[in-house]
mmCIF file of N, CA and C in Angstrom:
data_model
loop_
_atom_site.group_PDB
_atom_site.id
_atom_site.type_symbol
_atom_site.label_atom_id
_atom_site.label_comp_id
_atom_site.label_asym_id
_atom_site.label_seq_id
_atom_site.Cartn_x
_atom_site.Cartn_y
_atom_site.Cartn_z
ATOM 1 N N MET A 168 -10.789 -18.483 -18.201
ATOM 2 C CA MET A 168 -9.938 -17.955 -19.238
ATOM 3 C C MET A 168 -9.678 -19.067 -20.248
ATOM 4 N N THR A 169 -9.759 -18.734 -21.493
ATOM 5 C CA THR A 169 -9.410 -19.674 -22.544
ATOM 6 C C THR A 169 -8.174 -19.157 -23.253
ATOM 7 N N TYR A 170 -7.602 -19.995 -24.098
ATOM 8 C CA TYR A 170 -6.418 -19.538 -24.816
ATOM 9 C C TYR A 170 -6.721 -18.308 -25.653
ATOM 10 N N MET A 171 -7.980 -18.111 -26.020
ATOM 11 C CA MET A 171 -8.370 -16.930 -26.803
ATOM 12 C C MET A 171 -8.276 -15.653 -25.976
ATOM 13 N N ASP A 172 -8.346 -15.778 -24.643
ATOM 14 C CA ASP A 172 -8.295 -14.616 -23.764
ATOM 15 C C ASP A 172 -6.870 -14.178 -23.441
ATOM 16 N N ILE A 173 -5.905 -15.019 -23.711
ATOM 17 C CA ILE A 173 -4.521 -14.715 -23.366
ATOM 18 C C ILE A 173 -3.948 -13.759 -24.398
ATOM 19 N N SER A 174 -3.289 -12.704 -23.903
ATOM 20 C CA SER A 174 -2.693 -11.711 -24.799
ATOM 21 C C SER A 174 -1.289 -11.381 -24.311
ATOM 22 N N ALA A 175 -0.646 -10.473 -24.986
ATOM 23 C CA ALA A 175 0.690 -10.027 -24.571
ATOM 24 C C ALA A 175 0.642 -9.266 -23.256
ATOM 25 N N LYS A 176 -0.543 -8.863 -22.822
ATOM 26 C CA LYS A 176 -0.702 -8.160 -21.544
ATOM 27 C C LYS A 176 -0.961 -9.115 -20.376
ATOM 28 N N THR A 177 -1.246 -10.374 -20.669
ATOM 29 C CA THR A 177 -1.542 -11.352 -19.632
ATOM 30 C C THR A 177 -0.315 -11.568 -18.759
ATOM 31 N N LYS A 178 -0.502 -11.439 -17.447
ATOM 32 C CA LYS A 178 0.594 -11.635 -16.500
ATOM 33 C C LYS A 178 0.762 -13.124 -16.207
ATOM 34 N N LEU A 179 1.994 -13.502 -15.903
ATOM 35 C CA LEU A 179 2.294 -14.890 -15.580
ATOM 36 C C LEU A 179 2.645 -15.003 -14.104
ATOM 37 N N LEU A 180 1.995 -15.936 -13.439
ATOM 38 C CA LEU A 180 2.248 -16.289 -12.046
ATOM 39 C C LEU A 180 2.588 -17.772 -12.017
ATOM 40 N N ALA A 181 3.314 -18.207 -10.989
ATOM 41 C CA ALA A 181 3.696 -19.615 -10.972
ATOM 42 C C ALA A 181 3.996 -20.090 -9.560
ATOM 43 N N ILE A 182 4.113 -21.391 -9.450
ATOM 44 C CA ILE A 182 4.630 -22.035 -8.246
ATOM 45 C C ILE A 182 5.884 -22.789 -8.670
ATOM 46 N N ILE A 183 6.925 -22.723 -7.826
ATOM 47 C CA ILE A 183 8.146 -23.455 -8.115
ATOM 48 C C ILE A 183 8.422 -24.436 -6.980
ATOM 49 N N GLY A 184 8.899 -25.603 -7.344
ATOM 50 C CA GLY A 184 9.222 -26.625 -6.360
ATOM 51 C C GLY A 184 9.794 -27.843 -7.059
ATOM 52 N N ASP A 185 10.098 -28.872 -6.286
ATOM 53 C CA ASP A 185 10.617 -30.109 -6.849
ATOM 54 C C ASP A 185 10.357 -31.249 -5.868
ATOM 55 N N PRO A 186 9.438 -32.140 -6.190
ATOM 56 C CA PRO A 186 8.629 -32.212 -7.407
ATOM 57 C C PRO A 186 7.431 -31.252 -7.316
ATOM 58 N N ILE A 187 6.777 -31.011 -8.439
ATOM 59 C CA ILE A 187 5.655 -30.070 -8.443
ATOM 60 C C ILE A 187 4.458 -30.582 -9.257
ATOM 61 N N GLU A 188 4.624 -31.667 -9.994
ATOM 62 C CA GLU A 188 3.544 -32.113 -10.884
ATOM 63 C C GLU A 188 2.264 -32.502 -10.148
ATOM 64 N N HIS A 189 2.315 -32.711 -8.855
ATOM 65 C CA HIS A 189 1.121 -33.052 -8.074
ATOM 66 C C HIS A 189 0.285 -31.820 -7.713
ATOM 67 N N SER A 190 0.814 -30.638 -7.923
ATOM 68 C CA SER A 190 0.162 -29.406 -7.466
ATOM 69 C C SER A 190 -1.147 -29.119 -8.204
ATOM 70 N N ARG A 191 -2.140 -28.728 -7.444
ATOM 71 C CA ARG A 191 -3.415 -28.271 -8.019
ATOM 72 C C ARG A 191 -3.444 -26.753 -8.133
ATOM 73 N N SER A 192 -2.377 -26.098 -7.714
ATOM 74 C CA SER A 192 -2.341 -24.633 -7.728
ATOM 75 C C SER A 192 -2.612 -24.019 -9.096
ATOM 76 N N PRO A 193 -2.070 -24.538 -10.194
ATOM 77 C CA PRO A 193 -2.353 -23.884 -11.480
ATOM 78 C C PRO A 193 -3.845 -23.770 -11.800
ATOM 79 N N GLN A 194 -4.599 -24.836 -11.558
ATOM 80 C CA GLN A 194 -6.035 -24.780 -11.840
ATOM 81 C C GLN A 194 -6.737 -23.814 -10.885
ATOM 82 N N MET A 195 -6.431 -23.929 -9.596
ATOM 83 C CA MET A 195 -7.106 -23.086 -8.595
ATOM 84 C C MET A 195 -6.789 -21.609 -8.810
ATOM 85 N N GLN A 196 -5.523 -21.297 -8.991
ATOM 86 C CA GLN A 196 -5.136 -19.889 -9.047
ATOM 87 C C GLN A 196 -5.503 -19.240 -10.378
ATOM 88 N N THR A 197 -5.444 -19.977 -11.468
ATOM 89 C CA THR A 197 -5.894 -19.419 -12.744
ATOM 90 C C THR A 197 -7.387 -19.132 -12.684
ATOM 91 N N GLU A 198 -8.146 -20.033 -12.082
ATOM 92 C CA GLU A 198 -9.586 -19.800 -11.915
ATOM 93 C C GLU A 198 -9.844 -18.612 -11.009
ATOM 94 N N PHE A 199 -9.071 -18.475 -9.953
ATOM 95 C CA PHE A 199 -9.209 -17.328 -9.063
ATOM 96 C C PHE A 199 -8.969 -16.021 -9.831
ATOM 97 N N CYS A 200 -7.918 -15.994 -10.626
ATOM 98 C CA CYS A 200 -7.636 -14.793 -11.424
ATOM 99 C C CYS A 200 -8.808 -14.479 -12.344
ATOM 100 N N ARG A 201 -9.360 -15.510 -12.975
ATOM 101 C CA ARG A 201 -10.505 -15.314 -13.867
ATOM 102 C C ARG A 201 -11.695 -14.737 -13.101
ATOM 103 N N LEU A 202 -11.993 -15.301 -11.936
ATOM 104 C CA LEU A 202 -13.128 -14.825 -11.136
ATOM 105 C C LEU A 202 -12.962 -13.376 -10.709
ATOM 106 N N CYS A 203 -11.732 -12.958 -10.487
ATOM 107 C CA CYS A 203 -11.456 -11.581 -10.060
ATOM 108 C C CYS A 203 -11.298 -10.624 -11.232
ATOM 109 N N GLY A 204 -11.302 -11.147 -12.437
ATOM 110 C CA GLY A 204 -11.096 -10.290 -13.594
ATOM 111 C C GLY A 204 -9.653 -9.836 -13.743
ATOM 112 N N TYR A 205 -8.718 -10.580 -13.151
ATOM 113 C CA TYR A 205 -7.297 -10.252 -13.224
ATOM 114 C C TYR A 205 -6.702 -11.013 -14.397
ATOM 115 N N ASP A 206 -6.108 -10.311 -15.335
ATOM 116 C CA ASP A 206 -5.582 -10.894 -16.564
ATOM 117 C C ASP A 206 -4.261 -11.595 -16.278
ATOM 118 N N ALA A 207 -4.345 -12.836 -15.820
ATOM 119 C CA ALA A 207 -3.155 -13.602 -15.466
ATOM 120 C C ALA A 207 -3.441 -15.087 -15.597
ATOM 121 N N ILE A 208 -2.378 -15.836 -15.809
ATOM 122 C CA ILE A 208 -2.440 -17.278 -15.741
ATOM 123 C C ILE A 208 -1.398 -17.735 -14.728
ATOM 124 N N TYR A 209 -1.619 -18.905 -14.166
ATOM 125 C CA TYR A 209 -0.772 -19.445 -13.117
ATOM 126 C C TYR A 209 -0.340 -20.836 -13.549
ATOM 127 N N THR A 210 0.937 -21.095 -13.496
ATOM 128 C CA THR A 210 1.454 -22.386 -13.915
ATOM 129 C C THR A 210 2.429 -22.922 -12.880
ATOM 130 N N ALA A 211 2.972 -24.085 -13.129
ATOM 131 C CA ALA A 211 3.932 -24.707 -12.215
ATOM 132 C C ALA A 211 5.232 -24.982 -12.961
ATOM 133 N N PHE A 212 6.350 -24.749 -12.262
ATOM 134 C CA PHE A 212 7.667 -25.046 -12.808
ATOM 135 C C PHE A 212 8.396 -25.982 -11.846
ATOM 136 N N ASP A 213 8.815 -27.134 -12.365
ATOM 137 C CA ASP A 213 9.620 -28.060 -11.582
ATOM 138 C C ASP A 213 11.057 -27.558 -11.648
ATOM 139 N N VAL A 214 11.551 -27.052 -10.528
ATOM 140 C CA VAL A 214 12.883 -26.456 -10.462
ATOM 141 C C VAL A 214 13.760 -27.318 -9.566
ATOM 142 N N LYS A 215 14.760 -27.910 -10.152
ATOM 143 C CA LYS A 215 15.725 -28.711 -9.392
ATOM 144 C C LYS A 215 16.552 -27.783 -8.510
ATOM 145 N N PRO A 216 16.961 -28.237 -7.329
ATOM 146 C CA PRO A 216 17.714 -27.380 -6.416
ATOM 147 C C PRO A 216 18.926 -26.704 -7.057
ATOM 148 N N GLU A 217 19.647 -27.414 -7.888
ATOM 149 C CA GLU A 217 20.830 -26.826 -8.508
ATOM 150 C C GLU A 217 20.502 -25.769 -9.567
ATOM 151 N N MET A 218 19.233 -25.639 -9.943
ATOM 152 C CA MET A 218 18.800 -24.656 -10.941
ATOM 153 C C MET A 218 18.021 -23.497 -10.330
ATOM 154 N N LEU A 219 17.935 -23.442 -9.010
ATOM 155 C CA LEU A 219 17.126 -22.409 -8.358
ATOM 156 C C LEU A 219 17.583 -21.007 -8.725
ATOM 157 N N GLY A 220 18.869 -20.730 -8.678
ATOM 158 C CA GLY A 220 19.371 -19.397 -9.021
ATOM 159 C C GLY A 220 19.006 -19.010 -10.442
ATOM 160 N N ALA A 221 19.164 -19.926 -11.382
ATOM 161 C CA ALA A 221 18.812 -19.655 -12.773
ATOM 162 C C ALA A 221 17.308 -19.421 -12.919
ATOM 163 N N ALA A 222 16.517 -20.183 -12.182
ATOM 164 C CA ALA A 222 15.061 -20.012 -12.246
ATOM 165 C C ALA A 222 14.659 -18.627 -11.735
ATOM 166 N N ILE A 223 15.257 -18.191 -10.644
ATOM 167 C CA ILE A 223 14.927 -16.870 -10.098
ATOM 168 C C ILE A 223 15.404 -15.776 -11.052
ATOM 169 N N ASP A 224 16.560 -15.961 -11.684
ATOM 170 C CA ASP A 224 16.997 -15.012 -12.721
ATOM 171 C C ASP A 224 15.963 -14.958 -13.840
ATOM 172 N N GLY A 225 15.379 -16.102 -14.174
ATOM 173 C CA GLY A 225 14.340 -16.160 -15.198
ATOM 174 C C GLY A 225 13.081 -15.419 -14.798
ATOM 175 N N VAL A 226 12.702 -15.503 -13.522
ATOM 176 C CA VAL A 226 11.535 -14.745 -13.030
ATOM 177 C C VAL A 226 11.754 -13.260 -13.308
ATOM 178 N N ARG A 227 12.942 -12.782 -12.965
ATOM 179 C CA ARG A 227 13.276 -11.367 -13.157
ATOM 180 C C ARG A 227 13.334 -11.018 -14.654
ATOM 181 N N ALA A 228 14.074 -11.811 -15.424
ATOM 182 C CA ALA A 228 14.301 -11.508 -16.833
ATOM 183 C C ALA A 228 13.025 -11.566 -17.668
ATOM 184 N N LEU A 229 12.149 -12.495 -17.348
ATOM 185 C CA LEU A 229 10.930 -12.669 -18.133
ATOM 186 C C LEU A 229 9.761 -11.837 -17.628
ATOM 187 N N GLY A 230 9.947 -11.161 -16.505
ATOM 188 C CA GLY A 230 8.866 -10.337 -15.969
ATOM 189 C C GLY A 230 7.724 -11.149 -15.390
ATOM 190 N N ILE A 231 8.009 -12.360 -14.919
ATOM 191 C CA ILE A 231 6.977 -13.153 -14.253
ATOM 192 C C ILE A 231 6.545 -12.365 -13.019
ATOM 193 N N ARG A 232 5.254 -12.115 -12.873
ATOM 194 C CA ARG A 232 4.733 -11.206 -11.840
ATOM 195 C C ARG A 232 4.999 -11.698 -10.423
ATOM 196 N N GLY A 233 4.966 -13.010 -10.233
ATOM 197 C CA GLY A 233 5.215 -13.536 -8.902
ATOM 198 C C GLY A 233 5.232 -15.045 -8.918
ATOM 199 N N VAL A 234 5.908 -15.610 -7.925
ATOM 200 C CA VAL A 234 5.932 -17.063 -7.789
ATOM 201 C C VAL A 234 5.714 -17.441 -6.336
ATOM 202 N N ASN A 235 4.989 -18.531 -6.156
ATOM 203 C CA ASN A 235 4.926 -19.174 -4.851
ATOM 204 C C ASN A 235 6.094 -20.134 -4.790
ATOM 205 N N VAL A 236 6.629 -20.300 -3.608
ATOM 206 C CA VAL A 236 7.809 -21.143 -3.413
ATOM 207 C C VAL A 236 7.426 -22.281 -2.471
ATOM 208 N N THR A 237 7.714 -23.504 -2.902
ATOM 209 C CA THR A 237 7.445 -24.659 -2.069
ATOM 210 C C THR A 237 8.702 -25.510 -1.976
ATOM 211 N N SER A 238 8.589 -26.644 -1.318
ATOM 212 C CA SER A 238 9.757 -27.498 -1.081
ATOM 213 C C SER A 238 10.454 -27.854 -2.387
ATOM 214 N N PRO A 239 11.735 -27.907 -2.362
ATOM 215 C CA PRO A 239 12.664 -27.715 -1.245
ATOM 216 C C PRO A 239 13.283 -26.314 -1.206
ATOM 217 N N HIS A 240 12.625 -25.316 -1.781
ATOM 218 C CA HIS A 240 13.256 -24.016 -2.028
ATOM 219 C C HIS A 240 12.943 -22.912 -1.032
ATOM 220 N N LYS A 241 12.049 -23.130 -0.078
ATOM 221 C CA LYS A 241 11.585 -22.058 0.810
ATOM 222 C C LYS A 241 12.702 -21.344 1.563
ATOM 223 N N TYR A 242 13.783 -22.031 1.853
ATOM 224 C CA TYR A 242 14.884 -21.432 2.619
ATOM 225 C C TYR A 242 16.007 -20.947 1.705
ATOM 226 N N ASN A 243 16.327 -21.718 0.685
ATOM 227 C CA ASN A 243 17.448 -21.378 -0.187
ATOM 228 C C ASN A 243 17.180 -20.229 -1.140
ATOM 229 N N VAL A 244 15.926 -19.933 -1.421
ATOM 230 C CA VAL A 244 15.602 -18.887 -2.381
ATOM 231 C C VAL A 244 16.012 -17.498 -1.885
ATOM 232 N N VAL A 245 16.110 -17.320 -0.580
ATOM 233 C CA VAL A 245 16.381 -16.004 0.010
ATOM 234 C C VAL A 245 17.626 -15.352 -0.590
ATOM 235 N N LYS A 246 18.674 -16.110 -0.808
ATOM 236 C CA LYS A 246 19.941 -15.533 -1.272
ATOM 237 C C LYS A 246 19.873 -14.985 -2.694
ATOM 238 N N TYR A 247 18.807 -15.269 -3.436
ATOM 239 C CA TYR A 247 18.677 -14.805 -4.804
ATOM 240 C C TYR A 247 17.772 -13.585 -4.945
ATOM 241 N N LEU A 248 17.250 -13.081 -3.839
ATOM 242 C CA LEU A 248 16.247 -12.016 -3.886
ATOM 243 C C LEU A 248 16.836 -10.662 -3.497
ATOM 244 N N ASP A 249 16.133 -9.596 -3.895
ATOM 245 C CA ASP A 249 16.594 -8.232 -3.633
ATOM 246 C C ASP A 249 16.151 -7.710 -2.278
ATOM 247 N N ARG A 250 14.921 -8.034 -1.923
ATOM 248 C CA ARG A 250 14.370 -7.546 -0.654
ATOM 249 C C ARG A 250 13.695 -8.695 0.061
ATOM 250 N N ILE A 251 13.769 -8.642 1.377
ATOM 251 C CA ILE A 251 13.162 -9.674 2.213
ATOM 252 C C ILE A 251 12.231 -8.971 3.193
ATOM 253 N N SER A 252 10.978 -9.360 3.228
ATOM 254 C CA SER A 252 10.059 -8.767 4.199
ATOM 255 C C SER A 252 10.539 -9.095 5.605
ATOM 256 N N ASP A 253 10.108 -8.300 6.570
ATOM 257 C CA ASP A 253 10.506 -8.544 7.958
ATOM 258 C C ASP A 253 10.122 -9.955 8.401
ATOM 259 N N GLU A 254 8.918 -10.385 8.017
ATOM 260 C CA GLU A 254 8.472 -11.728 8.406
ATOM 261 C C GLU A 254 9.317 -12.819 7.764
ATOM 262 N N ALA A 255 9.633 -12.657 6.474
ATOM 263 C CA ALA A 255 10.458 -13.665 5.803
ATOM 264 C C ALA A 255 11.832 -13.732 6.457
ATOM 265 N N ALA A 256 12.373 -12.576 6.832
ATOM 266 C CA ALA A 256 13.671 -12.554 7.507
ATOM 267 C C ALA A 256 13.577 -13.222 8.877
ATOM 268 N N LEU A 257 12.504 -12.936 9.599
ATOM 269 C CA LEU A 257 12.322 -13.509 10.926
ATOM 270 C C LEU A 257 12.220 -15.034 10.866
ATOM 271 N N TYR A 258 11.421 -15.535 9.919
ATOM 272 C CA TYR A 258 11.204 -16.975 9.815
ATOM 273 C C TYR A 258 12.259 -17.672 8.968
ATOM 274 N N GLY A 259 12.976 -16.894 8.154
ATOM 275 C CA GLY A 259 13.980 -17.482 7.273
ATOM 276 C C GLY A 259 13.375 -18.336 6.176
ATOM 277 N N SER A 260 12.096 -18.117 5.916
ATOM 278 C CA SER A 260 11.361 -18.933 4.960
ATOM 279 C C SER A 260 10.544 -18.025 4.048
ATOM 280 N N VAL A 261 10.488 -18.380 2.786
ATOM 281 C CA VAL A 261 9.775 -17.574 1.797
ATOM 282 C C VAL A 261 8.625 -18.391 1.216
ATOM 283 N N ASN A 262 7.433 -17.798 1.209
ATOM 284 C CA ASN A 262 6.270 -18.421 0.574
ATOM 285 C C ASN A 262 5.996 -17.830 -0.800
ATOM 286 N N THR A 263 6.278 -16.546 -0.956
ATOM 287 C CA THR A 263 5.912 -15.824 -2.165
ATOM 288 C C THR A 263 7.022 -14.872 -2.552
ATOM 289 N N VAL A 264 7.296 -14.802 -3.841
ATOM 290 C CA VAL A 264 8.228 -13.821 -4.386
ATOM 291 C C VAL A 264 7.428 -12.939 -5.340
ATOM 292 N N VAL A 265 7.455 -11.647 -5.096
ATOM 293 C CA VAL A 265 6.749 -10.688 -5.938
ATOM 294 C C VAL A 265 7.777 -9.936 -6.776
ATOM 295 N N ASN A 266 7.530 -9.836 -8.065
ATOM 296 C CA ASN A 266 8.409 -9.137 -8.994
ATOM 297 C C ASN A 266 7.795 -7.773 -9.290
ATOM 298 N N GLU A 267 8.447 -6.745 -8.801
ATOM 299 C CA GLU A 267 7.998 -5.375 -9.060
ATOM 300 C C GLU A 267 9.045 -4.699 -9.933
ATOM 301 N N ASN A 268 8.819 -4.748 -11.260
ATOM 302 C CA ASN A 268 9.716 -4.124 -12.231
ATOM 303 C C ASN A 268 11.150 -4.607 -12.081
ATOM 304 N N GLY A 269 11.345 -5.901 -11.878
ATOM 305 C CA GLY A 269 12.669 -6.476 -11.782
ATOM 306 C C GLY A 269 13.236 -6.566 -10.384
ATOM 307 N N THR A 270 12.555 -5.977 -9.409
ATOM 308 C CA THR A 270 12.977 -6.094 -8.014
ATOM 309 C C THR A 270 12.174 -7.222 -7.384
ATOM 310 N N LEU A 271 12.876 -8.220 -6.883
ATOM 311 C CA LEU A 271 12.215 -9.398 -6.325
ATOM 312 C C LEU A 271 12.165 -9.291 -4.812
ATOM 313 N N THR A 272 10.950 -9.354 -4.270
ATOM 314 C CA THR A 272 10.728 -9.228 -2.837
ATOM 315 C C THR A 272 10.161 -10.524 -2.287
ATOM 316 N N ALA A 273 10.755 -10.991 -1.183
ATOM 317 C CA ALA A 273 10.287 -12.195 -0.511
ATOM 318 C C ALA A 273 9.243 -11.838 0.523
ATOM 319 N N LEU A 274 8.154 -12.580 0.528
ATOM 320 C CA LEU A 274 7.095 -12.407 1.513
ATOM 321 C C LEU A 274 6.881 -13.732 2.228
ATOM 322 N N SER A 275 6.412 -13.633 3.471
ATOM 323 C CA SER A 275 6.149 -14.848 4.237
ATOM 324 C C SER A 275 5.117 -14.547 5.304
ATOM 325 N N GLY A 276 4.215 -15.480 5.512
ATOM 326 C CA GLY A 276 3.288 -15.343 6.629
ATOM 327 C C GLY A 276 2.184 -14.326 6.397
ATOM 328 N N LEU A 277 1.591 -13.890 7.485
ATOM 329 C CA LEU A 277 0.498 -12.928 7.431
ATOM 330 C C LEU A 277 1.062 -11.525 7.336
ATOM 331 N N LEU A 278 0.532 -10.755 6.426
ATOM 332 C CA LEU A 278 1.040 -9.406 6.197
ATOM 333 C C LEU A 278 0.057 -8.368 6.705
ATOM 334 N N GLN A 279 0.561 -7.183 6.923
ATOM 335 C CA GLN A 279 -0.218 -6.134 7.561
ATOM 336 C C GLN A 279 -1.061 -5.306 6.586
ATOM 337 N N THR A 280 -0.491 -4.901 5.467
ATOM 338 C CA THR A 280 -1.183 -3.958 4.605
ATOM 339 C C THR A 280 -2.108 -4.646 3.621
ATOM 340 N N LYS A 281 -3.159 -3.943 3.228
ATOM 341 C CA LYS A 281 -4.087 -4.504 2.250
ATOM 342 C C LYS A 281 -3.377 -4.814 0.944
ATOM 343 N N LYS A 282 -2.512 -3.909 0.505
ATOM 344 C CA LYS A 282 -1.830 -4.126 -0.759
ATOM 345 C C LYS A 282 -0.943 -5.359 -0.684
ATOM 346 N N ALA A 283 -0.207 -5.537 0.387
ATOM 347 C CA ALA A 283 0.668 -6.703 0.509
ATOM 348 C C ALA A 283 -0.157 -7.986 0.546
ATOM 349 N N VAL A 284 -1.275 -7.960 1.260
ATOM 350 C CA VAL A 284 -2.152 -9.128 1.292
ATOM 351 C C VAL A 284 -2.673 -9.417 -0.113
ATOM 352 N N LEU A 285 -3.071 -8.377 -0.824
ATOM 353 C CA LEU A 285 -3.572 -8.550 -2.178
ATOM 354 C C LEU A 285 -2.498 -9.139 -3.081
ATOM 355 N N LEU A 286 -1.272 -8.649 -2.954
ATOM 356 C CA LEU A 286 -0.174 -9.223 -3.739
ATOM 357 C C LEU A 286 -0.006 -10.702 -3.440
ATOM 358 N N HIS A 287 -0.117 -11.068 -2.178
ATOM 359 C CA HIS A 287 -0.021 -12.480 -1.810
ATOM 360 C C HIS A 287 -1.101 -13.289 -2.518
ATOM 361 N N PHE A 288 -2.328 -12.778 -2.486
ATOM 362 C CA PHE A 288 -3.415 -13.516 -3.117
ATOM 363 C C PHE A 288 -3.152 -13.688 -4.605
ATOM 364 N N PHE A 289 -2.770 -12.590 -5.263
ATOM 365 C CA PHE A 289 -2.576 -12.688 -6.704
ATOM 366 C C PHE A 289 -1.328 -13.467 -7.058
ATOM 367 N N ALA A 290 -0.405 -13.616 -6.151
ATOM 368 C CA ALA A 290 0.754 -14.458 -6.421
ATOM 369 C C ALA A 290 0.497 -15.887 -5.984
ATOM 370 N N GLY A 291 -0.677 -16.156 -5.436
ATOM 371 C CA GLY A 291 -1.018 -17.536 -5.225
ATOM 372 C C GLY A 291 -1.625 -17.959 -3.913
ATOM 373 N N TRP A 292 -1.818 -17.087 -2.950
ATOM 374 C CA TRP A 292 -2.390 -17.512 -1.674
ATOM 375 C C TRP A 292 -3.880 -17.283 -1.690
ATOM 376 N N LEU A 293 -4.636 -18.349 -1.487
ATOM 377 C CA LEU A 293 -6.084 -18.220 -1.395
ATOM 378 C C LEU A 293 -6.631 -19.497 -0.815
ATOM 379 N N ASP A 294 -7.605 -19.349 0.076
ATOM 380 C CA ASP A 294 -8.256 -20.534 0.613
ATOM 381 C C ASP A 294 -8.898 -21.322 -0.531
ATOM 382 N N GLU A 295 -8.834 -22.638 -0.457
ATOM 383 C CA GLU A 295 -9.345 -23.479 -1.534
ATOM 384 C C GLU A 295 -10.835 -23.285 -1.783
ATOM 385 N N ASP A 296 -11.573 -22.847 -0.767
ATOM 386 C CA ASP A 296 -13.011 -22.670 -0.957
ATOM 387 C C ASP A 296 -13.382 -21.269 -1.429
ATOM 388 N N TYR A 297 -12.370 -20.451 -1.742
ATOM 389 C CA TYR A 297 -12.571 -19.073 -2.221
ATOM 390 C C TYR A 297 -13.316 -18.199 -1.220
ATOM 391 N N SER A 298 -13.276 -18.547 0.070
ATOM 392 C CA SER A 298 -14.006 -17.767 1.071
ATOM 393 C C SER A 298 -13.485 -16.338 1.187
ATOM 394 N N ASP A 299 -12.254 -16.104 0.763
ATOM 395 C CA ASP A 299 -11.694 -14.753 0.814
ATOM 396 C C ASP A 299 -11.972 -13.947 -0.442
ATOM 397 N N LEU A 300 -12.632 -14.521 -1.415
ATOM 398 C CA LEU A 300 -12.833 -13.857 -2.692
ATOM 399 C C LEU A 300 -13.482 -12.476 -2.583
ATOM 400 N N PRO A 301 -14.567 -12.281 -1.822
ATOM 401 C CA PRO A 301 -15.155 -10.934 -1.759
ATOM 402 C C PRO A 301 -14.171 -9.873 -1.259
ATOM 403 N N ALA A 302 -13.375 -10.201 -0.258
ATOM 404 C CA ALA A 302 -12.405 -9.239 0.257
ATOM 405 C C ALA A 302 -11.330 -8.942 -0.778
ATOM 406 N N VAL A 303 -10.903 -9.961 -1.483
ATOM 407 C CA VAL A 303 -9.873 -9.752 -2.499
ATOM 408 C C VAL A 303 -10.420 -8.940 -3.664
ATOM 409 N N GLN A 304 -11.647 -9.218 -4.075
ATOM 410 C CA GLN A 304 -12.250 -8.442 -5.157
ATOM 411 C C GLN A 304 -12.374 -6.971 -4.764
ATOM 412 N N ALA A 305 -12.752 -6.704 -3.528
ATOM 413 C CA ALA A 305 -12.866 -5.328 -3.060
ATOM 414 C C ALA A 305 -11.497 -4.649 -3.047
ATOM 415 N N ALA A 306 -10.482 -5.357 -2.578
ATOM 416 C CA ALA A 306 -9.137 -4.797 -2.548
ATOM 417 C C ALA A 306 -8.622 -4.546 -3.959
ATOM 418 N N TYR A 307 -8.882 -5.473 -4.875
ATOM 419 C CA TYR A 307 -8.448 -5.291 -6.262
ATOM 420 C C TYR A 307 -9.139 -4.069 -6.854
ATOM 421 N N ALA A 308 -10.432 -3.897 -6.558
ATOM 422 C CA ALA A 308 -11.148 -2.726 -7.059
ATOM 423 C C ALA A 308 -10.509 -1.438 -6.536
ATOM 424 N N GLN A 309 -10.023 -1.456 -5.309
ATOM 425 C CA GLN A 309 -9.387 -0.266 -4.717
ATOM 426 C C GLN A 309 -8.026 -0.002 -5.337
ATOM 427 N N TYR A 310 -7.203 -1.061 -5.527
ATOM 428 C CA TYR A 310 -5.829 -0.873 -5.986
ATOM 429 C C TYR A 310 -5.663 -0.949 -7.486
ATOM 430 N N GLY A 311 -6.557 -1.660 -8.157
ATOM 431 C CA GLY A 311 -6.499 -1.769 -9.608
ATOM 432 C C GLY A 311 -5.145 -2.207 -10.116
ATOM 433 N N GLU A 312 -4.630 -1.518 -11.118
ATOM 434 C CA GLU A 312 -3.379 -1.900 -11.762
ATOM 435 C C GLU A 312 -2.153 -1.635 -10.905
ATOM 436 N N ASP A 313 -2.294 -1.056 -9.718
ATOM 437 C CA ASP A 313 -1.134 -0.844 -8.840
ATOM 438 C C ASP A 313 -0.518 -2.143 -8.402
ATOM 439 N N ILE A 314 -1.272 -3.244 -8.501
ATOM 440 C CA ILE A 314 -0.669 -4.503 -8.117
ATOM 441 C C ILE A 314 0.115 -5.027 -9.275
#
């Protein structure tokens, strides 16, 4: 994807943490989106612990499609979300927050449904070697814009 490909329809995905500037996720996940034909870019936001609530409000207000959550926020983010998956509740830890029309859902761990797995991938989970790409492309073809 180049800046010429970005439009008002392009979805925004991100990783939040502190510190975060070392993350390679923006390059990997933006490339993954491009390979899958998913109109999205992935970036990183350095979110200080005292700003976590405001950052999550921003995810909702700006319509950011999803964020991956890393240290030190995996546990504290739960109190700012609308729904918590059974796994996230069990582990008390959040890896991914999915924004579905302003409703923020916490996900964690391995999920059961194809759609939930696909949401995880598009919000940032993917093996670095793209070995899961064929399965994700097939799932995206099945679900299309439902994600």
